[in-house]
Coordinates of C-alpha atoms and ligand atoms in Angstrom, one line a residue:
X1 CA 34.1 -21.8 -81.2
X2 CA 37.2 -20.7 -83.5
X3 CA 39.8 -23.3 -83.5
X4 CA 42.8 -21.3 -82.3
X5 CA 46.4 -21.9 -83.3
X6 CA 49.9 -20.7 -82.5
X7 CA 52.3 -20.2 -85.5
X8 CA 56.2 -20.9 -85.1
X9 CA 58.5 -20.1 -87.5
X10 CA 62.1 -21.1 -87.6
X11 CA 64.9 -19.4 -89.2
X12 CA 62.3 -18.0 -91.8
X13 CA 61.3 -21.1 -93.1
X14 CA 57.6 -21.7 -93.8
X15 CA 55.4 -20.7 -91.0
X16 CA 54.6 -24.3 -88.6
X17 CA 50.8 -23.8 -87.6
X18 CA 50.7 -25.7 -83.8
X19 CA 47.0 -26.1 -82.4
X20 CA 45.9 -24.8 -79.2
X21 CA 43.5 -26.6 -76.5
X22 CA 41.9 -24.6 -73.7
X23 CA 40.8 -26.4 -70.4
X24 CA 38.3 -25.2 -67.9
X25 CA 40.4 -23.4 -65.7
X26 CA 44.1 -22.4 -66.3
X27 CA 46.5 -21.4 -69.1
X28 CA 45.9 -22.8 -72.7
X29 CA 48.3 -25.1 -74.1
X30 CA 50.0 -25.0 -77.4
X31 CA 50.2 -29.0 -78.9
X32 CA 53.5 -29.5 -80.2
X33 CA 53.5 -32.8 -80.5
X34 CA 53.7 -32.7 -84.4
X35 CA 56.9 -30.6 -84.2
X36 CA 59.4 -34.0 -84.2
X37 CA 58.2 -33.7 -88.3
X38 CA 59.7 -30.4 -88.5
X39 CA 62.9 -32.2 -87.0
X40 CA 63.0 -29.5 -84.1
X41 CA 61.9 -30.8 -80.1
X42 CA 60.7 -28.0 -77.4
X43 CA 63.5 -27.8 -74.6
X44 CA 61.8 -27.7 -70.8
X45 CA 64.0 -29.2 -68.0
X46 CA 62.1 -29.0 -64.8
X47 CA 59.0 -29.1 -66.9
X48 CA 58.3 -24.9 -66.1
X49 CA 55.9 -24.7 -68.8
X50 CA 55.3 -28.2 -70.3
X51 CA 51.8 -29.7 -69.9
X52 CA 52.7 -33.5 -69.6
X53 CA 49.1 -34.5 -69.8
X54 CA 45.5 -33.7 -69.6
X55 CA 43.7 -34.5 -66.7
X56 CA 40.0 -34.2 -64.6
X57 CA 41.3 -34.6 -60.1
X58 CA 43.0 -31.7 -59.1
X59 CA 43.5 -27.5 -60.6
X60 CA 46.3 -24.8 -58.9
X61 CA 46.4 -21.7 -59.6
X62 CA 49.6 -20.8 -58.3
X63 CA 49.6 -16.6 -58.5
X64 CA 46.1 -16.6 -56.6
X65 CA 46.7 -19.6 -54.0
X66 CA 44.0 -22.0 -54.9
X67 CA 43.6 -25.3 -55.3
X68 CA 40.9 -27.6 -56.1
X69 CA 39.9 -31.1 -56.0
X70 CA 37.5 -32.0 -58.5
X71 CA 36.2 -28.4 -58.1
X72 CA 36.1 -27.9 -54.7
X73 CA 38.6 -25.8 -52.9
X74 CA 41.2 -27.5 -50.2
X75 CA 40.1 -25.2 -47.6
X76 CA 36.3 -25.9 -48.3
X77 CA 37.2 -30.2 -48.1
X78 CA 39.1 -29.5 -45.2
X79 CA 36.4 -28.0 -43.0
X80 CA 33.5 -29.6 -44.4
X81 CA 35.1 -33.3 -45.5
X82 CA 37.5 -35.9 -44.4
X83 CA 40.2 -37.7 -45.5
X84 CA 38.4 -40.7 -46.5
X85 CA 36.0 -39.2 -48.3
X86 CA 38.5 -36.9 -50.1
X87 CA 39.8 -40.1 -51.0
X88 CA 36.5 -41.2 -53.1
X89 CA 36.1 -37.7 -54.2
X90 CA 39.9 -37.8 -55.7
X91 CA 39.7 -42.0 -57.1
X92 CA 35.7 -41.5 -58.2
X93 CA 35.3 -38.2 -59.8
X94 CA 32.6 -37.2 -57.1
X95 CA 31.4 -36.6 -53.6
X96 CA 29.8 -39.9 -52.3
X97 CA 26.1 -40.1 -51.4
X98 CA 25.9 -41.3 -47.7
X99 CA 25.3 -45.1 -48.3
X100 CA 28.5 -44.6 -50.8
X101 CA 30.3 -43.3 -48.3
X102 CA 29.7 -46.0 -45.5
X103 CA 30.1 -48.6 -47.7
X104 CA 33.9 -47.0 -49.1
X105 CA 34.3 -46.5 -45.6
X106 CA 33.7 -50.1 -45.0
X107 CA 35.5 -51.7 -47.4
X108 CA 38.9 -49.5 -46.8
X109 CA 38.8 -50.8 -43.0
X110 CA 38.7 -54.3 -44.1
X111 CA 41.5 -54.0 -46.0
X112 CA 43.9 -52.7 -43.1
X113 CA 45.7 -55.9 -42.3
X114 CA 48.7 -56.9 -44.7
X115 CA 50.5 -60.1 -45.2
X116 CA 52.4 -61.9 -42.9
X117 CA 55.1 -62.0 -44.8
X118 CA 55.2 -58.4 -45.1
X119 CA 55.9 -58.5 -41.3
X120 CA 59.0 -61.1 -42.4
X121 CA 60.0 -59.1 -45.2
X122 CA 60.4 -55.8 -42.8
X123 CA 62.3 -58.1 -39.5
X124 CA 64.7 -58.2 -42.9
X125 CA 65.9 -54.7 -42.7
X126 CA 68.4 -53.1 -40.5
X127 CA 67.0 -51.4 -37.7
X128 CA 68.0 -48.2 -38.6
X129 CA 66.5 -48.5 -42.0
X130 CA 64.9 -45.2 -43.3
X131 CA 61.2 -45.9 -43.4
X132 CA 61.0 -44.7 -46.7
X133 CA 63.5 -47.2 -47.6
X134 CA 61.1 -49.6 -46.5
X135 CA 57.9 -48.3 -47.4
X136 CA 59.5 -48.3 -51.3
X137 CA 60.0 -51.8 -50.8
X138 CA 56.9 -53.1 -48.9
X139 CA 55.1 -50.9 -51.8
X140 CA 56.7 -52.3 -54.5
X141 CA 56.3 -55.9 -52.9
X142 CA 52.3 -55.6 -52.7
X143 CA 52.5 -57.3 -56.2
X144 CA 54.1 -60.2 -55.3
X145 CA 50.8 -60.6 -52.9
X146 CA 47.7 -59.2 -55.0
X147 CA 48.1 -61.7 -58.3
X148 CA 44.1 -61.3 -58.5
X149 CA 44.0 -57.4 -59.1
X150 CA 46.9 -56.7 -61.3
X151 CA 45.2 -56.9 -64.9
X152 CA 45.6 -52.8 -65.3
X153 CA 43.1 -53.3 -68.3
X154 CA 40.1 -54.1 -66.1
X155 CA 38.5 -51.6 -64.0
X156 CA 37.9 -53.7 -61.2
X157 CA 41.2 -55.0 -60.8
X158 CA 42.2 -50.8 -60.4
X159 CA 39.8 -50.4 -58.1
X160 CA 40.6 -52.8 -55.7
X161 CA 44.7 -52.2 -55.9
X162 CA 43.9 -48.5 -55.3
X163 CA 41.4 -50.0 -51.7
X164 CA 44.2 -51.3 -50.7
X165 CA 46.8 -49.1 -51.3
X166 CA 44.1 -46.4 -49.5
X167 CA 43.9 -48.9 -46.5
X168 CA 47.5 -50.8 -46.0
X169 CA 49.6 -47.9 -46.6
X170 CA 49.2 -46.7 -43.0
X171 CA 49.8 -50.0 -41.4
X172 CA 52.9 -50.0 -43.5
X173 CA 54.0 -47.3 -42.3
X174 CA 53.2 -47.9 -38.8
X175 CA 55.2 -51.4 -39.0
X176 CA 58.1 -49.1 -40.4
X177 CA 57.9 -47.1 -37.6
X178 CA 57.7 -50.0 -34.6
X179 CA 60.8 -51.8 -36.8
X180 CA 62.6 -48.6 -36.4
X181 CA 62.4 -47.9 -32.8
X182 CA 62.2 -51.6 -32.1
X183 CA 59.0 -52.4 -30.7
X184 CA 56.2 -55.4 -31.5
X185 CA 53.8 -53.9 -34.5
X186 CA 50.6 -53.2 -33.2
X187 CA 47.6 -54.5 -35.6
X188 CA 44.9 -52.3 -36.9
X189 CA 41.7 -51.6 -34.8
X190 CA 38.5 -51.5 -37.2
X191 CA 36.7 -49.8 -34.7
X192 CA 38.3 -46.8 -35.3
X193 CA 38.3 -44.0 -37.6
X194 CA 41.7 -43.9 -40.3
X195 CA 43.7 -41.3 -38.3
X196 CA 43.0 -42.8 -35.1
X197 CA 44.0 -46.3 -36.3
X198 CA 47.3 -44.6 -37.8
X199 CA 48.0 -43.2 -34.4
X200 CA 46.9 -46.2 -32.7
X201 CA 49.3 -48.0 -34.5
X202 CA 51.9 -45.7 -34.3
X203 CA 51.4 -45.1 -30.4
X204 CA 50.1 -48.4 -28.6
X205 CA 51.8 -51.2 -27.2
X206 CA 51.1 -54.7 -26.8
X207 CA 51.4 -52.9 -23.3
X208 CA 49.2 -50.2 -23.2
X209 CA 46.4 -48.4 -25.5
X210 CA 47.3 -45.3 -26.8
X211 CA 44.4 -42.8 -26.1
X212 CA 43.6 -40.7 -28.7
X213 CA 42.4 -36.8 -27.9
X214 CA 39.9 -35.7 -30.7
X215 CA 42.1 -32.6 -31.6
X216 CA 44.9 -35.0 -32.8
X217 CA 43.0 -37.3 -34.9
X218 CA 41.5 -33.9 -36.6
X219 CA 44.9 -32.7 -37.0
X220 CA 46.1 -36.8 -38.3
X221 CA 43.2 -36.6 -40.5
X222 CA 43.7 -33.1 -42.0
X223 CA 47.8 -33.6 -42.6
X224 CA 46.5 -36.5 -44.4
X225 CA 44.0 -34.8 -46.7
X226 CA 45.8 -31.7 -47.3
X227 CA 48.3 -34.0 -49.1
X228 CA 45.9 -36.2 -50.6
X229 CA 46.8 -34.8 -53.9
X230 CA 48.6 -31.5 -55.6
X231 CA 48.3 -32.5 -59.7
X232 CA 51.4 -33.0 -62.1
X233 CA 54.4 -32.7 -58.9
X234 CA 57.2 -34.7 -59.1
X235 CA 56.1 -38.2 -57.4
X236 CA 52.8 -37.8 -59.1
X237 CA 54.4 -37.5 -62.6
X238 CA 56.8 -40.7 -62.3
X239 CA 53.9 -42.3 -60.9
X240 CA 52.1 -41.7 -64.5
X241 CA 55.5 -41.9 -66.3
X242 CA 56.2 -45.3 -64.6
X243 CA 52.4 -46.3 -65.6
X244 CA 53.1 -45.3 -68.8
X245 CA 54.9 -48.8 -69.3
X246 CA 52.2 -50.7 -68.2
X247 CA 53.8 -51.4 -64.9
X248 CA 51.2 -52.8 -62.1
X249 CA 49.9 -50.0 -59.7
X250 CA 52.2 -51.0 -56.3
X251 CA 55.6 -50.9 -58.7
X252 CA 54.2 -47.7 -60.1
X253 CA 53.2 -46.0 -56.1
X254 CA 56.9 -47.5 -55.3
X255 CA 58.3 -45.0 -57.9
X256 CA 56.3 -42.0 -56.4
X257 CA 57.6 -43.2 -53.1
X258 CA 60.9 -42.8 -54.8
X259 CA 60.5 -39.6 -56.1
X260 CA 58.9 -37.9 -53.0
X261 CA 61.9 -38.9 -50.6
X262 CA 64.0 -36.1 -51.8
X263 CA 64.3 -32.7 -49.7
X264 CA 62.8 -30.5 -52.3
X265 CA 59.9 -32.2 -52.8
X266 CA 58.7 -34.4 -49.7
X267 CA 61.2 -34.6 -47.7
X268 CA 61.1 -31.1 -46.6
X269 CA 59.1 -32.4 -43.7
X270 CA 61.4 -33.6 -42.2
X271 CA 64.5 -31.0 -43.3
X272 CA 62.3 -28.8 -42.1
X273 CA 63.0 -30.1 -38.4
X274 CA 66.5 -31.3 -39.0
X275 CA 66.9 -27.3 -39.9
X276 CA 65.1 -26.1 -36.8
X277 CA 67.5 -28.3 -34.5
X278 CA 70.7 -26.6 -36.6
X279 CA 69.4 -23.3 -36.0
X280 CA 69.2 -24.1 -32.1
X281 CA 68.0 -20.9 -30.8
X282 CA 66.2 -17.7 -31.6
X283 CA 69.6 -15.6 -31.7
X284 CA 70.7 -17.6 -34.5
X285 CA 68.1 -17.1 -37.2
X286 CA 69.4 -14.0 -38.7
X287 CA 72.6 -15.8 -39.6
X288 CA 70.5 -18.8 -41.1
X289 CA 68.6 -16.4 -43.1
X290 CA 71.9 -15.3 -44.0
X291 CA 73.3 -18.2 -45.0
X292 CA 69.7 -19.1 -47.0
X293 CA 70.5 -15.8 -48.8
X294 CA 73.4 -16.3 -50.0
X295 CA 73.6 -17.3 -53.6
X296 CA 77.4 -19.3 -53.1
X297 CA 75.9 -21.1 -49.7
X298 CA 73.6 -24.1 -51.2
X299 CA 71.2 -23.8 -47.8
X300 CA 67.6 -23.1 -48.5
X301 CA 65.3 -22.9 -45.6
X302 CA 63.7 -25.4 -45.9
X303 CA 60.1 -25.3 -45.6
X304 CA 59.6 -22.3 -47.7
X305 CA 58.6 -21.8 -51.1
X306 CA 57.2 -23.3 -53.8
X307 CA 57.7 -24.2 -57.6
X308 CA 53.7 -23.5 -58.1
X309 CA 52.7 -20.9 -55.2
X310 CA 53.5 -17.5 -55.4
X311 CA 51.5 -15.9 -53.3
X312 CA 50.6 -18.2 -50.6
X313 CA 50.3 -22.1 -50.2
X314 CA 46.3 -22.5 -49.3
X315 CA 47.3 -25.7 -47.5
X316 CA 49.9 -23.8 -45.4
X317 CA 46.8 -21.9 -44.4
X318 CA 44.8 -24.8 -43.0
X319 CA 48.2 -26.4 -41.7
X320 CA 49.2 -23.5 -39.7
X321 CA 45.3 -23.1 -38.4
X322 CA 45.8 -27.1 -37.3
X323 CA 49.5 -26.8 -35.8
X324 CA 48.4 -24.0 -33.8
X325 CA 45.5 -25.8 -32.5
X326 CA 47.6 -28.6 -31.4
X327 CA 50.2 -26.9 -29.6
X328 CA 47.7 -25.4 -27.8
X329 CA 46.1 -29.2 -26.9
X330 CA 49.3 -30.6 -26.3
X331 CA 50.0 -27.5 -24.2
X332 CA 53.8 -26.8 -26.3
X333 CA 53.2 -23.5 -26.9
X334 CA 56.0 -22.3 -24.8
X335 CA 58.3 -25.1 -26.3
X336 CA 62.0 -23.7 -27.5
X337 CA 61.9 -25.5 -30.5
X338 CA 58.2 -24.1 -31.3
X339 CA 59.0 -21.0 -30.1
X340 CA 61.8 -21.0 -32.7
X341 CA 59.4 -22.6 -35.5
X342 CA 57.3 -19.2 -34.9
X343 CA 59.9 -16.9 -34.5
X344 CA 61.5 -18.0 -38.1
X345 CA 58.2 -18.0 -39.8
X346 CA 57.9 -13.8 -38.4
X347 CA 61.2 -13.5 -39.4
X348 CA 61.0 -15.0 -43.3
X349 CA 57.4 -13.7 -43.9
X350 CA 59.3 -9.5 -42.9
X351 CA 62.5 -10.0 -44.7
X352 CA 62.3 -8.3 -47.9
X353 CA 64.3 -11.3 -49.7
X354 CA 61.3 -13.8 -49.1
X355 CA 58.9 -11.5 -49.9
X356 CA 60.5 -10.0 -53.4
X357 CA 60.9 -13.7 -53.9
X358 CA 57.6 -14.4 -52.9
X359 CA 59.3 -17.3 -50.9
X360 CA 56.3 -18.0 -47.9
X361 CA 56.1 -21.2 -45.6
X362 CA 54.8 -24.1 -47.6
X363 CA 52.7 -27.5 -46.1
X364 CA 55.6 -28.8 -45.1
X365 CA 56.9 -26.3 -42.8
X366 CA 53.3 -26.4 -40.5
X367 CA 53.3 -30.3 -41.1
X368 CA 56.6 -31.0 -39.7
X369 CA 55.4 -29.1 -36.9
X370 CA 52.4 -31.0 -36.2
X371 CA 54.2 -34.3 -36.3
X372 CA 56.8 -33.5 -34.1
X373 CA 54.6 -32.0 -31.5
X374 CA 52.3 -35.5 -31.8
X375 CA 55.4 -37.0 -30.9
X376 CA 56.3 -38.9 -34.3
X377 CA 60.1 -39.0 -35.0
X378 CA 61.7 -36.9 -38.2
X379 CA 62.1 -39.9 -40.1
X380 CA 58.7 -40.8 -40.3
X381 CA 57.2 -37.5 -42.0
X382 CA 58.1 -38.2 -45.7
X383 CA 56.0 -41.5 -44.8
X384 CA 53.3 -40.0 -43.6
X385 CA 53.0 -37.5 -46.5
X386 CA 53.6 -41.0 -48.9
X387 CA 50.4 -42.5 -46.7
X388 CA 48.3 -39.3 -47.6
X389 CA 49.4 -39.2 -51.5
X390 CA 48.4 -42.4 -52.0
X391 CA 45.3 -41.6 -53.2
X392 CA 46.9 -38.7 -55.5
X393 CA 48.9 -41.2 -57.1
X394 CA 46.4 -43.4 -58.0
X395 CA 43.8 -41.5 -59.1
X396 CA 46.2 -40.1 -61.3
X397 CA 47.5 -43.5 -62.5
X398 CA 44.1 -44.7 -63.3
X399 CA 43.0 -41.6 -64.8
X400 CA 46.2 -42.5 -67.3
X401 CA 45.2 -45.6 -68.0
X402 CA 41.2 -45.5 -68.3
X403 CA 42.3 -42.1 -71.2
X404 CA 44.4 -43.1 -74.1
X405 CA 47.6 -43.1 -73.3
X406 CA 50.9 -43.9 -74.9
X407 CA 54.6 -44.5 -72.8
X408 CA 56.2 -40.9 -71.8
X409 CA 59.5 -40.7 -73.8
X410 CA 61.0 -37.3 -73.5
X411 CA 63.4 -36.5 -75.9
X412 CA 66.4 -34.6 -75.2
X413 CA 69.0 -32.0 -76.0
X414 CA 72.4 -34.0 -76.8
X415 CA 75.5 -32.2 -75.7
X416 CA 78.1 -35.0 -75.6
X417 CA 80.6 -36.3 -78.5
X418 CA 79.8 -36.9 -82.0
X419 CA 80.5 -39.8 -84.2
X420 CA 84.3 -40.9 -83.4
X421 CA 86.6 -43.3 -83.9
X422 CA 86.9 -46.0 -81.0
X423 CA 91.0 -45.9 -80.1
X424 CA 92.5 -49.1 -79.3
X425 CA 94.1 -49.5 -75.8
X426 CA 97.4 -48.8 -76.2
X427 CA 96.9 -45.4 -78.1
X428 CA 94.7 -43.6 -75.0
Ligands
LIG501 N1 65.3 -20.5 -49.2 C1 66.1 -19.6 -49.8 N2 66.0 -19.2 -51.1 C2 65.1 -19.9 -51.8 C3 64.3 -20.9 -51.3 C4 64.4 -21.2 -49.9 N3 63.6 -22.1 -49.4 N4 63.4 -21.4 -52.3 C5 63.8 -20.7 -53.4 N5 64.7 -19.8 -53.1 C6 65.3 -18.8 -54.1 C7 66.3 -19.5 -55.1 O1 67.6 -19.4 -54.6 C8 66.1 -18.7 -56.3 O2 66.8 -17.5 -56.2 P1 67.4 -16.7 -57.5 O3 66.2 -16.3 -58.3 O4 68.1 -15.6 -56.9 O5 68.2 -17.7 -58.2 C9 64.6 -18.3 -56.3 O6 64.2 -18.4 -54.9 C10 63.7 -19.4 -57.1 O7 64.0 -20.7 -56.6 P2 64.0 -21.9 -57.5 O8 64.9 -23.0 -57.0 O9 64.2 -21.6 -59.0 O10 62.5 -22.3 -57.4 P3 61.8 -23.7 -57.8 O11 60.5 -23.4 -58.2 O12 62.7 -24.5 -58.7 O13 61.9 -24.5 -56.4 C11 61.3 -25.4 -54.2 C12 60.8 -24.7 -55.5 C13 60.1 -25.7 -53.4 C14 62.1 -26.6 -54.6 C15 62.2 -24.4 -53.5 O14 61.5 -23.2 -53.1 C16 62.9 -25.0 -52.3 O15 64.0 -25.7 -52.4 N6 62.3 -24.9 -51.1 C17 62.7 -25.6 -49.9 C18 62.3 -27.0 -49.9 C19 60.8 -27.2 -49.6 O16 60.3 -26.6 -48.7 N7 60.2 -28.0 -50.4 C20 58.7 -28.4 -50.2 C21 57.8 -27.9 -51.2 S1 56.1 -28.1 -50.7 C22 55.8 -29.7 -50.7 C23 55.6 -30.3 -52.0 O17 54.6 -30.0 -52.7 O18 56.5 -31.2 -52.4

């Protein structure tokens, strides 16, 4: 094969030859990293076009709407596979054979419970505190429990952090839930399959069971495995950046927590709903789309677009398939608010603006949907999208760390003063 190269020149000075690597799917990159020689960086806020690594889990291709996991497309793992065993798919490399899959099955449910202290730690917060707030902190305090599994050298010590990460996060997020409206945590059930124990947990009372209809646990199951992972994003990155350092694996997740919180990137979820109960009724949308239109108004409608799609989010796909389903189960098709989830989606996917922009509902706009109808609160969304990433986020960090792998410094573009002399007091 010809070793290709791209050549750079600078102000006519001698030509800078800059190798090129191809992958197996997607564009070719162009390695600049010898170009801090030529005293010159590459300037790429929002990373558009900046490969930050290389990696094996997950491939988008954003102008045709795919994605894959290890080589198999979302919508294919979402019929045919399950959250779970996405999850060894994503942290292994490869489908499990049956006996693999029991036994990963096996060991995730025995790793449900957490610490009692953890239950201390969350009686700690106020009891209003954002359960991301919490789940950031609960994260980040695994290591103060799991002194046997934080050697980020040894395989097996990864392994095991990422088990229970998989298992604990959604009884985390189920105490962060019971905390916030105030009710006894409920402990996990290991007879039951991941989603239902999320929901079980989420649902049932010291009081009373919460039963579980099949079409909800599908839908549980699927919101958690179309999120399972989505490459270089934003949480997924300073999950890998924060590795980078050498941190242990629950500070590093803490980060991603961190970085998903925010409305453009996980917390859409829920500003998707927060926006549906501004807009109110049907007869306001036009103004909204207005308003979302309108380059000196800062509101977006939420829910819609993406930095990676553009042409259509394959997990809205499955998502909408799912949300429909469970409106029908739950019998809310007539709902106002649903009614006025549908109507906006009609109304976006006409309007010439969305489409010139290619702006079409994402995950997040189907997902908030779901979750409302199941009866979870707003606040709890970015959580349950956290709880699904999990995985993501430490596949990805252990794919770092088993590669070679140095700490991500990016440099910068320096705009502020030069050298100057340092006044004293009384002359400022
Ligand atoms: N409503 C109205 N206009 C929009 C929207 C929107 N939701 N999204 C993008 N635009 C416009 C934007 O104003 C810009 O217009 P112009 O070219 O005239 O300046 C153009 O579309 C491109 O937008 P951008 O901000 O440059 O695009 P981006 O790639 O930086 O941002 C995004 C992607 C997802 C942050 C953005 O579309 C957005 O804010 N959407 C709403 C939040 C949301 O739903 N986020 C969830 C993403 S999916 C879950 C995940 O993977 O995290």
């Amino acid at each position: 094969m010809t070793k290709r190269s791209a050549t750079l020149i600078i102000d006519g000075q001698p030509h800078i030859e800059l190798p090129m690597h191809s992958g197996t799917l997607g564009h070719d990159v162009i390695d600049i990293g010898s170009l801090g020689d030529h005293n010159v960086f590459t300037y790429d806020p929002g990373f558009s076009a900046t490969a930050a690594c290389q990696s094996d889990i997950t491939y988008i291709d954003g102008e045709k709407g795919v994605l894959l996991h290890r080589g198999y497309p979302i919508e294919v793992l979402a019929e045919k596979s399950d959250y779970l065993e996405t999850c060894y798919l994503l942290f292994e490399g490869y489908l499990p054979t049956a006996d693999q899959k029991a036994d990963f099955e096996k060991t995730i449910r025995y790793h449900t419970m957490v610490n009692r202290s953890m239950e201390q730690f969350i009686s700690g917060f106020r009891y209003d505190a954002h359960p991301m707030a919490m789940l950031c902190g609960l994260v980040g305090a695994m290591s103060s429990f799991y002194h046997d599994s934080l050697d980020i050298t040894n395989q097996q010590h990864r392994t095991i952090s990422a088990h229970r990460l998989i298992a604990k996060m959604p009884t985390m997020a189920a105490m962060c839930h019971k905390h916030f409206i105030g009710q006894p945590y409920i402990y996990p059930d290991n007879s039951l399959s991941y989603a239902e124990n999320f929901l079980h947990m989420m649902f049932s009372t010291p009081c009373e069971d919460y039963p579980v209809h099949p079409a909800l646990t599908r839908a549980m199951d699927r919101i958690f495995l179309l999120h399972a992972d989505h490459e270089q994003n934003a949480s997924t990155s300073t999950v890998r950046l924060a590795g980078s350092s050498g941190a242990n694996p629950f500070a590093c997740i803490a980060a991603g927590i961190a970085a998903l919180w925010g409305p453009a990137h996980g917390g859409a979820n829920e500003a998707v709903l927060n926006m549906l109960s501004e807009i109110g009724d049907e007869k306001n949308i036009p103004k909204f789309v207005l308003k979302a239109k309108d380059k000196n108004d800062p509101f977006r409608l939420m829910g819609f677009g993406h930095r990676v799609y553009k042409n259509h989010d394959p997990r809205a796909t499955v998502m909408r398939e799912s949300c429909n389903e469970v409106l029908t189960v739950l019998g809310l098709e007539n709902d106002p608010l649903f009614k006025l989830a549908k109507k906006l989606e009609q109304f976006a996917l006409e309007d010439d603006y969305f489409i010139s922009k290619k702006l079409y509902p994402n995950v997040d706009f189907y997902s908030g949907i779901i979750l409302k109808a199941l009866g979870i609160p707003v606040e709890m969304f970015t959580g349950i999208f956290a709880t699904g990433r999990t995985v993501g986020w430490v596949s990805h960090w252990n794919e770092m760390i088993t590669n070679a792998y140095r700490i991500g410094r990016p440099r910068q573009l320096y705009t502020g003063p030069a050298l100057r002399d340092f006044p004293p007091i009384e002359e400022r």
